[in-house]
Amino acid sequence: MTSISDFSDSPKYTIKDVSIQTGIRPVTLRAWERRYAVLTPSRSDNRYRLYSDRDIAVLRWLKSRTYSGVSISAAAEELRKSMAQGKMPEVLPMGPTAQPAKAANPPAGYARELFRALLRYDEADASDLLREALLVFDLRTFLAEVLTPCLVDIGTAWYRGEIRITTEHFASSFIQGKLLTLLQSYPYHRNAPYIMLGCAPTEMHELGALMMAVLLRSEGFRVEFLGPDIPLDDLVDHARYEKPQMIILTATSRESALEMKRLKERLSRLRPVPVFGYGGSAFNYEPDLLTLVQGVFLGKSLDDAAETVKDLLKTEKRTRQAVKV
Ligand code: B12
């Protein structure tokens, strides 16, 4: 279970952002702050309230308690008591009206706007769009229907000679930076199932792997993101000492996919043996690769892969427990 204290307490969200994320109106947020003293948001230089991920978790907890019939004052008292004992409660599921606000545009609209902003090298606009899209869509939609199509459009424009290589590099670095920040904004669970994730040797396209890392970390896994072009000797050595439950590699080209051919066999000599999973567009375009690379193909999309990983690690946990007995 995730505790509220696992969330970062660095101030970054305005009251409007928090209202969208929690479904609690700004006027109510201010009233709760005044009456129940459970939150003390920081202030920006111009005195605006700034909330942290932990503040948002606290607000969701309060809201969830009120949905189970507890009054807001009793929920606040419960929280204060727990904090006085140096404990923060576990995260609770959000109540029904705490859904994100309605999006002004469908995801494809955000993808298009983002593409245009990046072509103008307009970081401020691109950042605003991403922040808004993250607030109004769930993470899977954000990754698959906003970021991915934007990257595909950039690739197509580059291929047709409509944009410069510098523009493509700027856009992909910008998105990579945002994804890394997102990855680090999730709590890091030392005791959760441990996954090493990165790209096959020679593979420089790391954004799909990074998206996968964000998605799995958001699901509570301990994910170590290793980046592009990982030498297999080094990976196997690292795994021998760190003993991950799972290793995931991605490939977008045939050449890099074939680099993984004998990895499963090498991993089978480690104790305990990590599960080896793979994916990426190489396998989607050339399915014959699936017969050449041993291991578990995780699926065609990030979504499928996240579900497959969850199932595999549930089975893996049972097997490891059975071996211990
Ligand atoms: C950014 C980019 C780069 C950047 C990468 C930067 C970085 N830090 O990652 C750089 C500049 C390094 C680069 C280099 C090259 N690139 Co490039 N690149 C792109 C671009 C624009 C975006 C890639 C991306 O991140 N896409 C987003 C991801 C999420 O999309 P995706 O990989 O399709 O993922 C989907 C699925 O595969 C799946 N998925 C993704 N990851 C995973 C992981 C798992 C585990 C699972 C299960 C599923 C899964 O989910 C996604 C959603 O459905 C694409 C355009 C495109 N169409 O994607 C070209 C593209 C991939 N590149 C291309 C090429 C040709 C190259 C170069 C050969 C160019 C060159 N001449 O040097 C080199 C190769 C470098 C190498 N050795 O790997 C071609 C590939 C064509 C092909 N299939 O053969 C593309 C398609 C551009 C094009 N239209 O021609 N590139």
Tab-separated table of C-alpha atoms and ligand atoms in Angstrom:
chain	number	residue	atom	x	y	z
A	1	MET	CA	0.000	0.000	0.000
A	2	THR	CA	1.095	3.547	-0.683
A	3	SER	CA	1.280	5.978	2.220
A	4	ILE	CA	0.520	9.659	1.695
A	5	SER	CA	4.030	10.402	2.997
A	6	ASP	CA	5.468	8.570	-0.052
A	7	PHE	CA	4.396	11.514	-2.220
A	8	SER	CA	6.697	14.448	-2.842
A	9	ASP	CA	6.132	17.550	-0.717
A	10	SER	CA	7.718	19.986	-3.169
A	11	PRO	CA	5.265	22.784	-4.004
A	12	LYS	CA	4.250	22.958	-7.670
A	13	TYR	CA	0.477	23.102	-8.290
A	14	THR	CA	-1.758	26.155	-8.279
A	15	ILE	CA	-5.163	26.039	-6.628
A	16	LYS	CA	-6.740	25.690	-10.093
A	17	ASP	CA	-4.602	22.628	-10.896
A	18	VAL	CA	-5.518	21.084	-7.554
A	19	SER	CA	-9.172	21.784	-8.085
A	20	ILE	CA	-9.068	20.012	-11.468
A	21	GLN	CA	-7.156	17.034	-10.052
A	22	THR	CA	-9.316	16.535	-6.972
A	23	GLY	CA	-12.692	17.835	-8.098
A	24	ILE	CA	-12.788	20.120	-5.010
A	25	ARG	CA	-13.699	23.723	-5.786
A	26	PRO	CA	-11.113	26.447	-4.953
A	27	VAL	CA	-13.522	28.096	-2.503
A	28	THR	CA	-13.869	24.769	-0.629
A	29	LEU	CA	-10.103	24.240	-0.654
A	30	ARG	CA	-9.572	27.640	0.968
A	31	ALA	CA	-12.324	26.964	3.514
A	32	TRP	CA	-10.859	23.556	4.486
A	33	GLU	CA	-7.451	25.139	4.900
A	34	ARG	CA	-8.871	27.846	7.175
A	35	ARG	CA	-11.212	25.653	9.226
A	36	TYR	CA	-9.418	22.366	9.641
A	37	ALA	CA	-5.736	23.334	9.430
A	38	VAL	CA	-4.733	20.078	7.774
A	39	LEU	CA	-2.945	21.725	4.871
A	40	THR	CA	-0.555	24.655	4.748
A	41	PRO	CA	0.270	25.152	1.084
A	42	SER	CA	3.448	27.105	0.311
A	43	ARG	CA	3.232	30.528	-1.298
A	44	SER	CA	4.837	31.550	-4.570
A	45	ASP	CA	6.766	34.830	-4.841
A	46	ASN	CA	3.540	36.542	-5.821
A	47	ARG	CA	1.747	34.972	-2.801
A	48	TYR	CA	-0.297	32.418	-4.740
A	49	ARG	CA	-0.896	29.119	-2.978
A	50	LEU	CA	1.298	26.251	-4.256
A	51	TYR	CA	0.393	22.656	-3.445
A	52	SER	CA	2.503	19.495	-3.556
A	53	ASP	CA	1.672	15.933	-4.685
A	54	ARG	CA	1.395	15.102	-0.967
A	55	ASP	CA	-1.175	17.892	-0.449
A	56	ILE	CA	-3.194	16.434	-3.324
A	57	ALA	CA	-3.003	12.960	-1.753
A	58	VAL	CA	-4.233	14.451	1.562
A	59	LEU	CA	-7.155	16.161	-0.177
A	60	ARG	CA	-8.098	12.966	-2.008
A	61	TRP	CA	-7.948	11.091	1.298
A	62	LEU	CA	-10.243	13.657	2.978
A	63	LYS	CA	-12.637	13.526	0.077
A	64	SER	CA	-12.695	9.752	0.091
A	65	ARG	CA	-13.446	9.679	3.842
A	66	THR	CA	-16.384	12.022	3.295
A	67	TYR	CA	-17.695	9.634	0.635
A	68	SER	CA	-17.695	6.838	3.155
A	69	GLY	CA	-20.031	8.899	5.349
A	70	VAL	CA	-17.517	10.550	7.707
A	71	SER	CA	-18.025	14.309	8.168
A	72	ILE	CA	-15.235	16.544	6.900
A	73	SER	CA	-14.456	17.780	10.424
A	74	ALA	CA	-14.203	14.191	11.737
A	75	ALA	CA	-12.019	13.204	8.759
A	76	ALA	CA	-9.742	16.204	9.403
A	77	GLU	CA	-9.525	15.278	13.111
A	78	GLU	CA	-8.652	11.677	12.165
A	79	LEU	CA	-5.897	12.978	9.892
A	80	ARG	CA	-4.519	15.395	12.521
A	81	LYS	CA	-4.362	12.595	15.119
A	82	SER	CA	-2.557	10.322	12.752
A	83	MET	CA	-0.071	13.090	11.858
A	84	ALA	CA	0.493	13.874	15.548
A	85	GLN	CA	1.622	10.249	15.968
A	86	GLY	CA	4.065	10.773	13.123
A	87	LYS	CA	2.025	8.662	10.682
A	88	MET	CA	0.324	9.525	7.442
A	89	PRO	CA	-2.643	7.384	6.349
A	90	GLU	CA	-2.638	5.062	3.336
A	91	VAL	CA	-3.844	6.459	0.014
A	92	LEU	CA	-7.554	5.799	-0.539
A	93	PRO	CA	-9.393	5.558	-3.866
A	94	MET	CA	-11.009	8.822	-4.929
A	95	GLY	CA	-14.728	9.354	-4.631
A	96	PRO	CA	-17.014	9.344	-7.672
A	97	THR	CA	-17.100	13.079	-8.367
A	98	ALA	CA	-13.365	13.460	-8.001
A	99	GLN	CA	-12.936	12.684	-11.678
A	100	PRO	CA	-10.772	15.117	-13.603
A	101	ALA	CA	-12.531	18.056	-15.214
A	102	LYS	CA	-13.796	17.778	-18.787
A	103	ALA	CA	-11.119	18.336	-21.405
A	104	ALA	CA	-11.483	21.349	-23.676
A	105	ASN	CA	-10.249	19.184	-26.579
A	106	PRO	CA	-10.045	15.451	-27.338
A	107	PRO	CA	-6.543	13.927	-26.884
A	108	ALA	CA	-5.858	14.216	-30.643
A	109	GLY	CA	-6.443	17.987	-30.349
A	110	TYR	CA	-3.787	18.237	-27.627
A	111	ALA	CA	-1.406	16.094	-29.731
A	112	ARG	CA	-1.861	18.477	-32.688
A	113	GLU	CA	-1.431	21.607	-30.570
A	114	LEU	CA	1.652	20.147	-28.936
A	115	PHE	CA	3.111	19.313	-32.358
A	116	ARG	CA	2.551	22.936	-33.490
A	117	ALA	CA	4.016	24.415	-30.292
A	118	LEU	CA	7.132	22.248	-30.608
A	119	LEU	CA	7.588	23.237	-34.255
A	120	ARG	CA	7.540	26.873	-33.075
A	121	TYR	CA	10.089	25.975	-30.362
A	122	ASP	CA	7.565	27.408	-27.930
A	123	GLU	CA	8.452	25.655	-24.678
A	124	ALA	CA	6.039	27.691	-22.571
A	125	ASP	CA	3.033	26.733	-24.706
A	126	ALA	CA	4.155	23.126	-24.978
A	127	SER	CA	4.581	22.919	-21.180
A	128	ASP	CA	1.137	24.412	-20.566
A	129	LEU	CA	-0.446	21.946	-22.991
A	130	LEU	CA	1.236	18.977	-21.355
A	131	ARG	CA	0.319	20.143	-17.863
A	132	GLU	CA	-3.309	20.581	-18.905
A	133	ALA	CA	-3.441	17.246	-20.757
A	134	LEU	CA	-2.029	15.464	-17.700
A	135	LEU	CA	-4.702	17.024	-15.549
A	136	VAL	CA	-7.629	16.163	-17.787
A	137	PHE	CA	-6.669	12.711	-19.105
A	138	ASP	CA	-5.607	9.576	-17.308
A	139	LEU	CA	-1.958	8.602	-17.720
A	140	ARG	CA	-2.560	5.880	-20.337
A	141	THR	CA	-4.550	8.247	-22.559
A	142	PHE	CA	-1.944	10.943	-22.084
A	143	LEU	CA	0.893	8.632	-23.188
A	144	ALA	CA	-0.872	6.747	-25.993
A	145	GLU	CA	-3.129	9.456	-27.415
A	146	VAL	CA	-1.285	12.731	-26.787
A	147	LEU	CA	2.476	12.072	-26.667
A	148	THR	CA	2.757	9.105	-29.058
A	149	PRO	CA	0.813	10.634	-32.003
A	150	CYS	CA	2.715	13.884	-31.566
A	151	LEU	CA	6.021	11.971	-31.845
A	152	VAL	CA	4.753	10.001	-34.837
A	153	ASP	CA	3.787	13.260	-36.592
A	154	ILE	CA	7.222	14.663	-35.863
A	155	GLY	CA	8.813	11.525	-37.356
A	156	THR	CA	6.609	11.751	-40.448
A	157	ALA	CA	7.400	15.451	-40.952
A	158	TRP	CA	11.123	14.713	-40.544
A	159	TYR	CA	10.914	11.781	-43.017
A	160	ARG	CA	9.180	13.994	-45.597
A	161	GLY	CA	11.821	16.680	-45.164
A	162	GLU	CA	9.241	19.145	-43.825
A	163	ILE	CA	11.113	19.834	-40.593
A	164	ARG	CA	14.786	20.019	-39.694
A	165	ILE	CA	16.635	17.358	-37.721
A	166	THR	CA	17.232	20.057	-35.087
A	167	THR	CA	13.462	20.484	-34.697
A	168	GLU	CA	12.961	16.739	-34.249
A	169	HIS	CA	15.822	16.616	-31.709
A	170	PHE	CA	14.421	19.606	-29.814
A	171	ALA	CA	10.930	18.105	-29.705
A	172	SER	CA	12.012	14.639	-28.600
A	173	SER	CA	14.393	16.057	-25.938
A	174	PHE	CA	11.613	18.263	-24.621
A	175	ILE	CA	9.225	15.299	-24.338
A	176	GLN	CA	11.943	13.143	-22.819
A	177	GLY	CA	12.559	15.788	-20.126
A	178	LYS	CA	8.868	15.900	-19.253
A	179	LEU	CA	8.673	12.105	-19.073
A	180	LEU	CA	11.683	11.912	-16.744
A	181	THR	CA	10.129	14.519	-14.455
A	182	LEU	CA	6.892	12.559	-14.480
A	183	LEU	CA	8.758	9.329	-13.686
A	184	GLN	CA	10.452	10.938	-10.696
A	185	SER	CA	7.225	12.445	-9.420
A	186	TYR	CA	5.887	8.980	-8.503
A	187	PRO	CA	6.884	7.512	-5.165
A	188	TYR	CA	9.771	5.044	-5.361
A	189	HIS	CA	8.831	1.838	-3.552
A	190	ARG	CA	11.921	-0.010	-2.403
A	191	ASN	CA	9.964	-3.149	-1.536
A	192	ALA	CA	7.737	-3.334	-4.607
A	193	PRO	CA	8.501	-5.845	-7.427
A	194	TYR	CA	11.730	-4.662	-9.037
A	195	ILE	CA	11.887	-4.169	-12.807
A	196	MET	CA	14.889	-3.095	-14.892
A	197	LEU	CA	13.789	-1.460	-18.118
A	198	GLY	CA	15.622	-0.011	-21.082
A	199	CYS	CA	16.507	-0.383	-24.756
A	200	ALA	CA	18.203	-3.277	-26.564
A	201	PRO	CA	21.794	-2.825	-27.797
A	202	THR	CA	22.069	-0.281	-30.681
A	203	GLU	CA	18.559	1.040	-29.950
A	204	MET	CA	18.504	4.820	-29.465
A	205	HIS	CA	14.717	5.282	-29.414
A	206	GLU	CA	14.170	5.382	-25.672
A	207	LEU	CA	10.891	7.271	-25.351
A	208	GLY	CA	8.655	4.186	-25.662
A	209	ALA	CA	10.685	2.491	-22.908
A	210	LEU	CA	10.493	5.643	-20.807
A	211	MET	CA	6.696	5.782	-21.230
A	212	MET	CA	6.553	2.141	-20.149
A	213	ALA	CA	8.664	3.009	-17.077
A	214	VAL	CA	6.314	5.862	-16.134
A	215	LEU	CA	3.254	3.646	-16.547
A	216	LEU	CA	4.714	0.816	-14.445
A	217	ARG	CA	5.932	3.189	-11.752
A	218	SER	CA	2.458	4.743	-11.605
A	219	GLU	CA	1.159	1.216	-10.925
A	220	GLY	CA	3.445	0.964	-7.869
A	221	PHE	CA	6.325	-1.099	-9.317
A	222	ARG	CA	9.935	-0.308	-8.463
A	223	VAL	CA	11.166	0.550	-11.948
A	224	GLU	CA	14.753	1.331	-12.799
A	225	PHE	CA	14.963	3.092	-16.157
A	226	LEU	CA	18.277	2.292	-17.859
A	227	GLY	CA	17.975	4.344	-21.078
A	228	PRO	CA	19.144	3.553	-24.644
A	229	ASP	CA	21.601	1.046	-26.146
A	230	ILE	CA	22.291	-1.186	-23.131
A	231	PRO	CA	25.280	-3.545	-23.471
A	232	LEU	CA	24.039	-7.029	-22.592
A	233	ASP	CA	27.176	-8.098	-20.651
A	234	ASP	CA	26.708	-5.150	-18.382
A	235	LEU	CA	22.985	-5.739	-18.005
A	236	VAL	CA	23.441	-9.398	-17.060
A	237	ASP	CA	26.132	-8.457	-14.530
A	238	HIS	CA	23.967	-5.748	-13.013
A	239	ALA	CA	21.058	-8.180	-12.750
A	240	ARG	CA	23.278	-10.818	-11.115
A	241	TYR	CA	23.946	-8.455	-8.195
A	242	GLU	CA	20.661	-6.583	-7.965
A	243	LYS	CA	18.333	-9.552	-8.585
A	244	PRO	CA	15.379	-7.853	-10.300
A	245	GLN	CA	12.167	-9.845	-10.690
A	246	MET	CA	11.904	-8.722	-14.271
A	247	ILE	CA	13.939	-7.225	-17.128
A	248	ILE	CA	12.225	-5.460	-20.019
A	249	LEU	CA	13.941	-4.363	-23.223
A	250	THR	CA	12.486	-2.529	-26.190
A	251	ALA	CA	13.441	-2.346	-29.870
A	252	THR	CA	12.172	-0.350	-32.826
A	253	SER	CA	14.472	-1.869	-35.471
A	254	ARG	CA	15.062	-5.462	-36.596
A	255	GLU	CA	18.764	-5.073	-35.890
A	256	SER	CA	18.257	-4.124	-32.248
A	257	ALA	CA	15.505	-6.724	-31.756
A	258	LEU	CA	17.892	-9.453	-32.938
A	259	GLU	CA	20.449	-8.325	-30.359
A	260	MET	CA	18.113	-9.774	-27.706
A	261	LYS	CA	18.109	-13.239	-29.259
A	262	ARG	CA	20.164	-14.996	-26.629
A	263	LEU	CA	19.421	-12.841	-23.604
A	264	LYS	CA	16.846	-15.165	-22.064
A	265	GLU	CA	19.305	-18.038	-22.155
A	266	ARG	CA	21.943	-15.897	-20.409
A	267	LEU	CA	19.463	-14.736	-17.786
A	268	SER	CA	18.420	-18.323	-17.095
A	269	ARG	CA	21.832	-18.858	-15.442
A	270	LEU	CA	21.090	-16.220	-12.764
A	271	ARG	CA	19.536	-17.110	-9.410
A	272	PRO	CA	16.721	-16.295	-9.020
A	273	VAL	CA	15.960	-16.201	-12.744
A	274	PRO	CA	14.389	-12.867	-13.739
A	275	VAL	CA	11.419	-12.864	-16.104
A	276	PHE	CA	12.487	-11.434	-19.459
A	277	GLY	CA	9.891	-9.398	-21.353
A	278	TYR	CA	10.216	-7.347	-24.509
A	279	GLY	CA	8.248	-5.159	-26.890
A	280	GLY	CA	8.419	-2.118	-29.141
A	281	SER	CA	7.496	-1.237	-32.687
A	282	ALA	CA	10.037	-3.648	-34.300
A	283	PHE	CA	7.859	-6.560	-33.169
A	284	ASN	CA	4.652	-4.859	-34.236
A	285	TYR	CA	5.935	-4.334	-37.771
A	286	GLU	CA	7.842	-7.610	-38.179
A	287	PRO	CA	6.029	-10.342	-36.238
A	288	ASP	CA	8.493	-13.031	-37.440
A	289	LEU	CA	10.869	-11.524	-34.832
A	290	LEU	CA	8.640	-13.023	-32.149
A	291	THR	CA	9.823	-16.482	-33.118
A	292	LEU	CA	13.469	-15.389	-33.066
A	293	VAL	CA	13.575	-13.668	-29.678
A	294	GLN	CA	12.960	-15.850	-26.625
A	295	GLY	CA	11.144	-14.382	-23.641
A	296	VAL	CA	7.688	-12.941	-23.176
A	297	PHE	CA	6.358	-10.561	-25.802
A	298	LEU	CA	4.509	-8.035	-23.673
A	299	GLY	CA	2.010	-6.848	-26.279
A	300	LYS	CA	1.592	-4.336	-29.069
A	301	SER	CA	0.710	-1.339	-26.930
A	302	LEU	CA	1.945	0.149	-23.671
A	303	ASP	CA	-1.431	-0.634	-22.142
A	304	ASP	CA	-1.278	-4.332	-23.066
A	305	ALA	CA	2.285	-4.461	-21.788
A	306	ALA	CA	1.360	-2.970	-18.394
A	307	GLU	CA	-1.392	-5.578	-17.947
A	308	THR	CA	0.907	-8.440	-19.020
A	309	VAL	CA	3.604	-7.286	-16.572
A	310	LYS	CA	1.080	-7.172	-13.717
A	311	ASP	CA	-0.053	-10.743	-14.465
A	312	LEU	CA	3.487	-12.056	-14.892
A	313	LEU	CA	4.711	-10.557	-11.648
A	314	LYS	CA	1.747	-11.899	-9.701
A	315	THR	CA	2.614	-15.422	-10.897
A	316	GLU	CA	6.327	-14.767	-10.336
A	317	LYS	CA	5.677	-13.686	-6.713
A	318	ARG	CA	3.770	-16.903	-6.053
A	319	THR	CA	6.596	-18.969	-7.597
A	320	ARG	CA	9.299	-17.196	-5.531
A	321	GLN	CA	7.242	-17.697	-2.366
A	322	ALA	CA	6.779	-21.383	-3.181
A	323	VAL	CA	10.548	-21.798	-3.716
A	324	LYS	CA	11.270	-20.175	-0.307
A	325	VAL	CA	8.918	-22.574	1.548
B	1	B12	C1	12.552	10.766	-31.652
B	1	B12	C2	13.045	9.855	-32.750
B	1	B12	C3	14.404	9.601	-32.843
B	1	B12	C4	15.372	10.089	-31.789
B	1	B12	C5	15.187	9.256	-30.512
B	1	B12	C6	15.445	10.103	-29.282
B	1	B12	C7	15.107	9.408	-28.015
B	1	B12	N1	15.684	9.942	-26.967
B	1	B12	O1	14.368	8.431	-27.952
B	1	B12	C8	16.754	9.854	-32.491
B	1	B12	C9	17.225	11.155	-33.080
B	1	B12	C10	17.871	9.267	-31.623
B	1	B12	C11	16.368	8.920	-33.629
B	1	B12	C12	17.290	8.223	-34.355
B	1	B12	C13	16.979	7.440	-35.444
B	1	B12	N2	15.757	7.282	-35.996
B	1	B12	CO1	14.126	7.900	-35.177
B	1	B12	N3	12.494	8.551	-34.670
B	1	B12	C14	12.118	9.295	-33.672
B	1	B12	C15	10.583	9.512	-33.710
B	1	B12	C16	10.322	10.909	-34.220
B	1	B12	C17	9.876	9.315	-32.387
B	1	B12	C18	10.159	7.952	-31.737
B	1	B12	C19	9.263	7.744	-30.538
B	1	B12	O2	9.695	7.977	-29.415
B	1	B12	N4	8.020	7.378	-30.774
B	1	B12	C20	7.042	7.198	-29.682
B	1	B12	C21	6.900	5.742	-29.318
B	1	B12	C22	6.095	5.592	-28.049
B	1	B12	O3	6.198	5.165	-30.383
B	1	B12	P1	6.441	3.685	-30.844
B	1	B12	O4	7.907	3.346	-30.687
B	1	B12	O5	5.802	3.492	-32.146
B	1	B12	O6	5.665	2.888	-29.712
B	1	B12	C23	4.423	2.277	-29.866
B	1	B12	C24	4.540	0.794	-29.770
B	1	B12	O7	5.718	0.329	-30.324
B	1	B12	C25	4.428	0.515	-28.318
B	1	B12	N5	5.658	0.491	-27.539
B	1	B12	C26	6.627	1.400	-27.448
B	1	B12	N6	7.547	1.039	-26.564
B	1	B12	C27	7.146	-0.130	-26.065
B	1	B12	C28	7.736	-0.926	-25.125
B	1	B12	C29	7.118	-2.126	-24.787
B	1	B12	C30	7.751	-2.991	-23.770
B	1	B12	C31	5.922	-2.480	-25.419
B	1	B12	C32	5.294	-3.759	-25.105
B	1	B12	C33	5.319	-1.662	-26.359
B	1	B12	C34	5.937	-0.484	-26.683
B	1	B12	O8	3.654	1.538	-27.795
B	1	B12	C35	3.656	2.683	-28.609
B	1	B12	C36	2.247	3.139	-28.823
B	1	B12	O9	1.494	2.255	-29.562
B	1	B12	C37	10.140	8.383	-34.700
B	1	B12	C38	8.805	8.630	-35.361
B	1	B12	C39	7.785	7.551	-34.973
B	1	B12	N7	6.937	7.214	-35.902
B	1	B12	O10	7.745	7.044	-33.887
B	1	B12	C40	11.382	8.221	-35.565
B	1	B12	C41	11.641	6.861	-36.205
B	1	B12	C42	11.328	5.722	-35.239
B	1	B12	N8	13.107	6.911	-36.440
B	1	B12	C43	13.452	6.396	-37.558
B	1	B12	C44	14.785	6.313	-38.026
B	1	B12	C45	14.950	5.805	-39.437
B	1	B12	C46	15.869	6.676	-37.223
B	1	B12	C47	17.350	6.577	-37.564
B	1	B12	C48	17.777	5.306	-38.315
B	1	B12	C49	17.658	7.847	-38.341
B	1	B12	C50	19.097	7.942	-38.840
B	1	B12	N9	19.213	7.848	-40.143
B	1	B12	O11	20.008	8.084	-38.058
B	1	B12	C51	18.034	6.680	-36.194
B	1	B12	C52	18.219	5.274	-35.550
B	1	B12	C53	18.917	5.368	-34.222
B	1	B12	C54	19.017	4.023	-33.548
B	1	B12	N10	20.115	3.337	-33.737
B	1	B12	O12	18.109	3.610	-32.862
B	1	B12	C55	12.258	5.835	-38.313
B	1	B12	C56	12.186	4.303	-38.202
B	1	B12	C57	11.705	3.681	-39.480
B	1	B12	C58	11.740	2.178	-39.328
B	1	B12	N11	10.796	1.605	-38.632
B	1	B12	O13	12.641	1.579	-39.775
B	1	B12	C59	11.079	6.614	-37.670
B	1	B12	C60	9.729	5.862	-37.650
B	1	B12	C61	10.930	7.945	-38.424
B	1	B12	C62	10.355	7.762	-39.814
B	1	B12	N12	9.139	8.190	-40.016
B	1	B12	O14	10.991	7.267	-40.683
B	1	B12	N13	15.031	8.899	-33.823
